Protein backbone atom coordinates (compact mmCIF):
# COMPACT_ATOMS: atom_id res chain seq x y z
CA GLY A 1 0.00 0.00 0.00
CA PRO A 2 0.93 3.68 -0.06
CA ALA A 3 3.96 4.39 2.14
CA THR A 4 3.81 8.19 2.31
CA SER A 5 1.16 10.86 2.80
CA VAL A 6 1.77 12.07 -0.77
CA GLU A 7 1.01 8.60 -2.18
CA LEU A 8 -1.99 8.41 0.13
CA ASP A 9 -3.38 11.75 -1.08
CA ALA A 10 -2.94 10.60 -4.68
CA LEU A 11 -4.93 7.43 -3.89
CA LEU A 12 -7.72 9.49 -2.26
CA ARG A 13 -7.88 11.72 -5.34
CA GLU A 14 -8.06 8.62 -7.54
CA GLY A 15 -10.99 7.38 -5.42
CA ASP A 16 -12.76 10.75 -5.83
CA VAL A 17 -12.31 10.68 -9.61
CA LEU A 18 -13.63 7.10 -9.83
CA LEU A 19 -16.62 7.97 -7.64
CA ARG A 20 -17.54 11.01 -9.74
CA GLY A 21 -16.99 8.92 -12.87
CA LYS A 22 -19.68 6.51 -11.62
CA LYS A 23 -17.24 3.65 -10.93
CA PRO A 24 -18.14 3.01 -7.27
CA ARG A 25 -16.66 -0.51 -7.03
CA GLU A 26 -13.23 0.65 -8.21
CA ALA A 27 -13.53 3.75 -6.01
CA LYS A 28 -14.31 1.62 -2.96
CA LEU A 29 -11.13 -0.43 -3.50
CA ALA A 30 -9.03 2.74 -3.75
CA PHE A 31 -10.60 4.16 -0.58
CA GLU A 32 -10.11 0.87 1.30
CA ARG A 33 -6.40 0.87 0.43
CA ALA A 34 -6.24 4.53 1.48
CA LEU A 35 -7.96 3.76 4.80
CA GLU A 36 -5.42 1.09 5.66
CA ALA A 37 -2.55 3.48 4.87
CA ALA A 38 -4.13 6.43 6.73
CA ARG A 39 -4.49 4.30 9.86
CA ARG A 40 -0.94 2.97 9.52
CA LEU A 41 0.39 6.54 9.13
CA SER A 42 -1.98 7.92 11.85
CA LEU A 43 -3.40 10.60 9.56
CA GLY A 44 -6.87 11.58 10.87
CA PRO A 45 -8.15 13.79 8.03
CA GLN A 46 -7.14 11.20 5.41
CA GLU A 47 -8.73 8.42 7.51
CA GLY A 48 -11.96 10.44 7.51
CA ARG A 49 -11.83 11.01 3.75
CA ALA A 50 -11.23 7.30 3.12
CA LEU A 51 -14.13 6.27 5.40
CA CYS A 52 -16.54 8.73 3.77
CA GLY A 53 -15.30 7.60 0.36
CA ILE A 54 -16.10 3.99 1.25
CA ALA A 55 -19.54 5.03 2.53
CA ALA A 56 -20.26 7.11 -0.59
CA SER A 57 -19.16 4.18 -2.79
CA HIS A 58 -21.53 1.84 -0.92
CA SER A 59 -24.36 4.34 -1.43
CA GLU A 60 -23.81 4.16 -5.19
CA ILE A 61 -23.53 0.35 -5.27
CA THR A 62 -26.29 -0.85 -2.93
CA GLN A 63 -28.78 0.17 -0.31
CA TYR A 64 -27.77 2.17 2.69
CA ARG A 65 -27.41 -0.09 5.72
CA GLU A 66 -23.65 -0.54 5.51
CA PRO A 67 -22.82 3.01 4.38
CA ARG A 68 -24.57 4.40 7.45
CA GLN A 69 -22.17 2.57 9.81
CA VAL A 70 -19.11 3.65 7.82
CA ALA A 71 -20.37 7.24 7.48
CA LEU A 72 -20.84 7.42 11.26
CA GLN A 73 -17.19 6.35 11.68
CA CYS A 74 -16.22 8.99 9.12
CA LEU A 75 -18.17 11.65 11.05
CA GLU A 76 -16.51 10.62 14.31
CA VAL A 77 -13.03 11.02 12.78
CA PHE A 78 -13.78 14.40 11.19
CA GLU A 79 -15.33 15.71 14.43
CA ARG A 80 -12.22 14.57 16.31
CA VAL A 81 -9.87 16.42 13.93
CA SER A 82 -12.32 19.36 13.46
CA VAL A 83 -12.55 19.31 9.65
CA SER A 84 -15.78 21.15 8.74
CA ARG A 85 -15.82 20.02 5.11
CA GLY A 86 -15.53 16.38 6.23
CA ILE A 87 -18.30 16.83 8.79
CA GLY A 88 -20.43 18.22 5.96
CA TRP A 89 -19.67 15.23 3.72
CA ALA A 90 -20.37 12.64 6.42
CA ASN A 91 -23.70 14.27 7.30
CA LEU A 92 -24.62 14.50 3.60
CA ILE A 93 -24.10 10.73 3.20
CA LEU A 94 -26.09 10.10 6.39
CA ALA A 95 -28.90 12.38 5.13
CA GLY A 96 -29.08 10.39 1.89
CA ALA A 97 -29.10 7.10 3.79
CA ALA A 98 -31.93 8.28 6.07
CA ASP A 99 -33.86 9.62 3.06
CA VAL A 100 -33.69 6.26 1.25
CA SER A 101 -34.76 4.33 4.36
CA GLY A 102 -37.70 6.71 4.90
CA ASP A 103 -36.43 8.30 8.13
CA TYR A 104 -37.27 11.88 7.13
CA PRO A 105 -36.72 13.61 10.51
CA GLU A 106 -33.18 12.12 10.62
CA ALA A 107 -32.63 13.03 6.95
CA LYS A 108 -33.68 16.62 7.64
CA THR A 109 -31.43 16.94 10.73
CA ARG A 110 -28.41 15.49 8.88
CA ALA A 111 -29.00 17.72 5.85
CA GLU A 112 -29.21 20.82 8.08
CA ARG A 113 -25.95 19.83 9.83
CA SER A 114 -24.33 19.25 6.45
CA VAL A 115 -25.37 22.70 5.18
CA ALA A 116 -24.02 24.30 8.38
CA ALA A 117 -20.69 22.44 8.20
CA TYR A 118 -20.12 23.22 4.50
CA ASP A 119 -21.06 26.82 5.29
CA ALA A 120 -18.39 26.91 8.02
CA ALA A 121 -15.89 25.45 5.53
CA ASN A 122 -16.95 28.04 2.93
CA ASP A 123 -17.42 25.14 0.49
CA ALA A 124 -19.92 26.34 -2.15
CA ARG A 125 -20.21 22.99 -3.97
CA GLY A 126 -20.81 21.03 -0.76
CA ARG A 127 -23.30 23.59 0.51
CA ALA A 128 -25.20 23.39 -2.79
CA LEU A 129 -25.41 19.58 -2.62
CA ALA A 130 -26.43 19.65 1.05
CA THR A 131 -29.08 22.32 0.40
CA LEU A 132 -30.51 20.22 -2.45
CA GLN A 133 -30.70 17.25 -0.06
CA LEU A 134 -32.48 19.46 2.50
CA LEU A 135 -35.00 20.55 -0.14
CA ARG A 136 -35.49 16.92 -1.22
CA VAL A 137 -36.60 15.89 2.28
CA GLY A 138 -38.90 18.87 2.71
CA GLY A 139 -36.67 20.53 5.27
CA ALA A 140 -37.21 24.07 4.02
CA VAL A 141 -40.95 24.67 4.00
CA GLY A 142 -41.72 28.18 2.75
CA ARG A 143 -38.05 28.81 1.89
CA ASP A 144 -37.82 26.66 -1.25
CA LEU A 145 -37.30 29.50 -3.72
CA GLU A 146 -34.78 31.28 -1.51
CA LEU A 147 -32.78 28.08 -1.03
CA LEU A 148 -32.97 27.08 -4.69
CA SER A 149 -31.57 30.43 -5.77
CA ARG A 150 -28.75 29.93 -3.24
CA VAL A 151 -28.06 26.49 -4.71
CA VAL A 152 -27.80 28.01 -8.19
CA ASP A 153 -25.46 30.75 -6.89
CA ASP A 154 -23.26 28.23 -5.06
CA ALA A 155 -23.16 25.87 -8.04
CA THR A 156 -22.17 28.79 -10.28
CA VAL A 157 -19.35 29.77 -7.90
CA ALA A 158 -18.24 26.13 -7.76
CA GLY A 159 -18.42 25.88 -11.56
CA ASP A 160 -20.62 22.77 -11.36
CA ARG A 161 -23.39 22.94 -13.96
CA GLY A 162 -24.69 19.49 -13.01
CA ILE A 163 -25.83 20.79 -9.62
CA THR A 164 -27.75 23.65 -11.23
CA ALA A 165 -29.48 21.19 -13.56
CA GLY A 166 -30.34 19.02 -10.56
CA ALA A 167 -31.76 22.03 -8.71
CA LEU A 168 -33.96 23.05 -11.62
CA HIS A 169 -35.05 19.45 -12.12
CA SER A 170 -36.05 19.05 -8.48
CA TRP A 171 -37.86 22.38 -8.66
CA GLY A 172 -39.85 20.97 -11.60
CA ASP A 173 -40.88 18.05 -9.38
CA ALA A 174 -41.93 20.24 -6.47
């Protein structure tokens, strides 16, 4: 496995690329190798990223029982090392898991925490995704338009057109 933090970071980036490229099985393998190395090298933030990567990969492959456990471990690590962006990601995965299993109060709480954490990290892309998740679970009654326009602004700042399309699509469903 990776012997240095530089090799580890490269492996985490590879996992991210595979995940965004809709290759969750390959991504999961990369993140599992990264997790082993992060633990061996005692690197908390990278351990958190690997755990959330594994959870996100599971979410793409199957239903959400297993990802929830791994995402909770991810959240624990990121809270320990105080990485807001990671706390946002973990809560976003947990919100999606709760949404799929029909636990809407939990989904709403996790989505709100995700928005707040991405906000603290000043991460426009993450905040846009988390806000979309909050809208999806009906967590913004009476504020839909306000939040949708914020999603579009954040997605524009992040340069992610896919998010804007998703926002407009979900607005069409509302």
